[in-house]
Amino acid sequence: MLSSRKSKLGIAALFGVSTLVLSGCADYLSNRDTVTARVGNASMANTAIQEIQPWPPAAYKTTVGYGG
């Protein structure tokens, strides 16, 4: 009787531990890096972010020629 109670407790503990371990994978598996038809302009945005000088030279002028 005591042996069957220990085995049931062991199975329940094993189930609980395995549930906790596998629950950490749920968020990881839902964030897959795959290409879909709904990508949009992500490749163009990444190109613009990594561009060396994205602003025109006039944008770097900080002095204003008039009062105001």
Short mmCIF file of C-alpha atoms in Angstrom, two decimals:
data_model
loop_
_atom_site.label_atom_id
_atom_site.label_comp_id
_atom_site.label_asym_id
_atom_site.label_seq_id
_atom_site.Cartn_x
_atom_site.Cartn_y
_atom_site.Cartn_z
CA MET A 1 0.00 0.00 0.00
CA LEU A 2 2.81 2.37 0.88
CA SER A 3 4.70 1.42 -2.28
CA SER A 4 1.76 2.25 -4.56
CA ARG A 5 1.29 5.60 -2.82
CA LYS A 6 4.98 6.43 -3.36
CA SER A 7 4.77 5.48 -7.02
CA LYS A 8 1.68 7.65 -7.52
CA LEU A 9 3.42 10.53 -5.77
CA GLY A 10 6.51 9.98 -7.93
CA ILE A 11 4.46 9.99 -11.12
CA ALA A 12 2.66 13.16 -10.04
CA ALA A 13 5.97 14.84 -9.21
CA LEU A 14 7.44 13.76 -12.55
CA PHE A 15 4.39 15.11 -14.37
CA GLY A 16 4.61 18.42 -12.49
CA VAL A 17 8.31 18.87 -13.17
CA SER A 18 7.95 17.97 -16.85
CA THR A 19 5.05 20.41 -17.18
CA LEU A 20 7.13 23.22 -15.70
CA VAL A 21 10.10 22.41 -17.92
CA LEU A 22 8.02 22.26 -21.10
CA SER A 23 6.05 25.42 -20.29
CA GLY A 24 9.23 27.43 -20.85
CA CYS A 25 9.23 26.30 -24.49
CA ALA A 26 5.74 27.63 -25.23
CA ASP A 27 6.80 31.25 -25.73
CA TYR A 28 9.96 30.26 -27.58
CA LEU A 29 8.06 28.16 -30.11
CA SER A 30 5.46 30.86 -30.80
CA ASN A 31 8.15 33.34 -31.95
CA ARG A 32 9.50 31.69 -35.08
CA ASP A 33 11.68 33.58 -37.54
CA THR A 34 10.11 32.60 -40.82
CA VAL A 35 9.27 34.46 -44.01
CA THR A 36 5.57 34.89 -44.69
CA ALA A 37 3.47 36.77 -47.20
CA ARG A 38 2.77 39.43 -44.54
CA VAL A 39 6.35 40.64 -44.23
CA GLY A 40 5.62 44.14 -45.55
CA ASN A 41 8.60 46.43 -46.03
CA ALA A 42 10.82 44.97 -43.32
CA SER A 43 13.74 44.47 -45.69
CA MET A 44 13.57 48.09 -46.83
CA ALA A 45 13.33 49.27 -43.21
CA ASN A 46 16.39 47.22 -42.24
CA THR A 47 18.31 48.67 -45.17
CA ALA A 48 17.40 52.22 -44.15
CA ILE A 49 18.39 51.57 -40.53
CA GLN A 50 21.82 50.29 -41.52
CA GLU A 51 22.50 53.04 -44.04
CA ILE A 52 25.67 55.01 -43.23
CA GLN A 53 24.34 58.54 -43.78
CA PRO A 54 20.55 58.48 -44.16
CA TRP A 55 20.05 62.28 -43.92
CA PRO A 56 20.90 64.80 -46.63
CA PRO A 57 23.82 67.17 -45.94
CA ALA A 58 21.45 70.13 -45.45
CA ALA A 59 19.90 68.39 -42.45
CA TYR A 60 23.15 68.74 -40.50
CA LYS A 61 23.11 72.55 -40.65
CA THR A 62 22.13 73.71 -37.17
CA THR A 63 22.49 77.45 -37.73
CA VAL A 64 19.43 79.26 -38.95
CA GLY A 65 19.97 82.19 -41.31
CA TYR A 66 17.10 84.27 -39.97
CA GLY A 67 15.66 85.27 -36.61
CA GLY A 68 12.74 83.71 -35.31
#
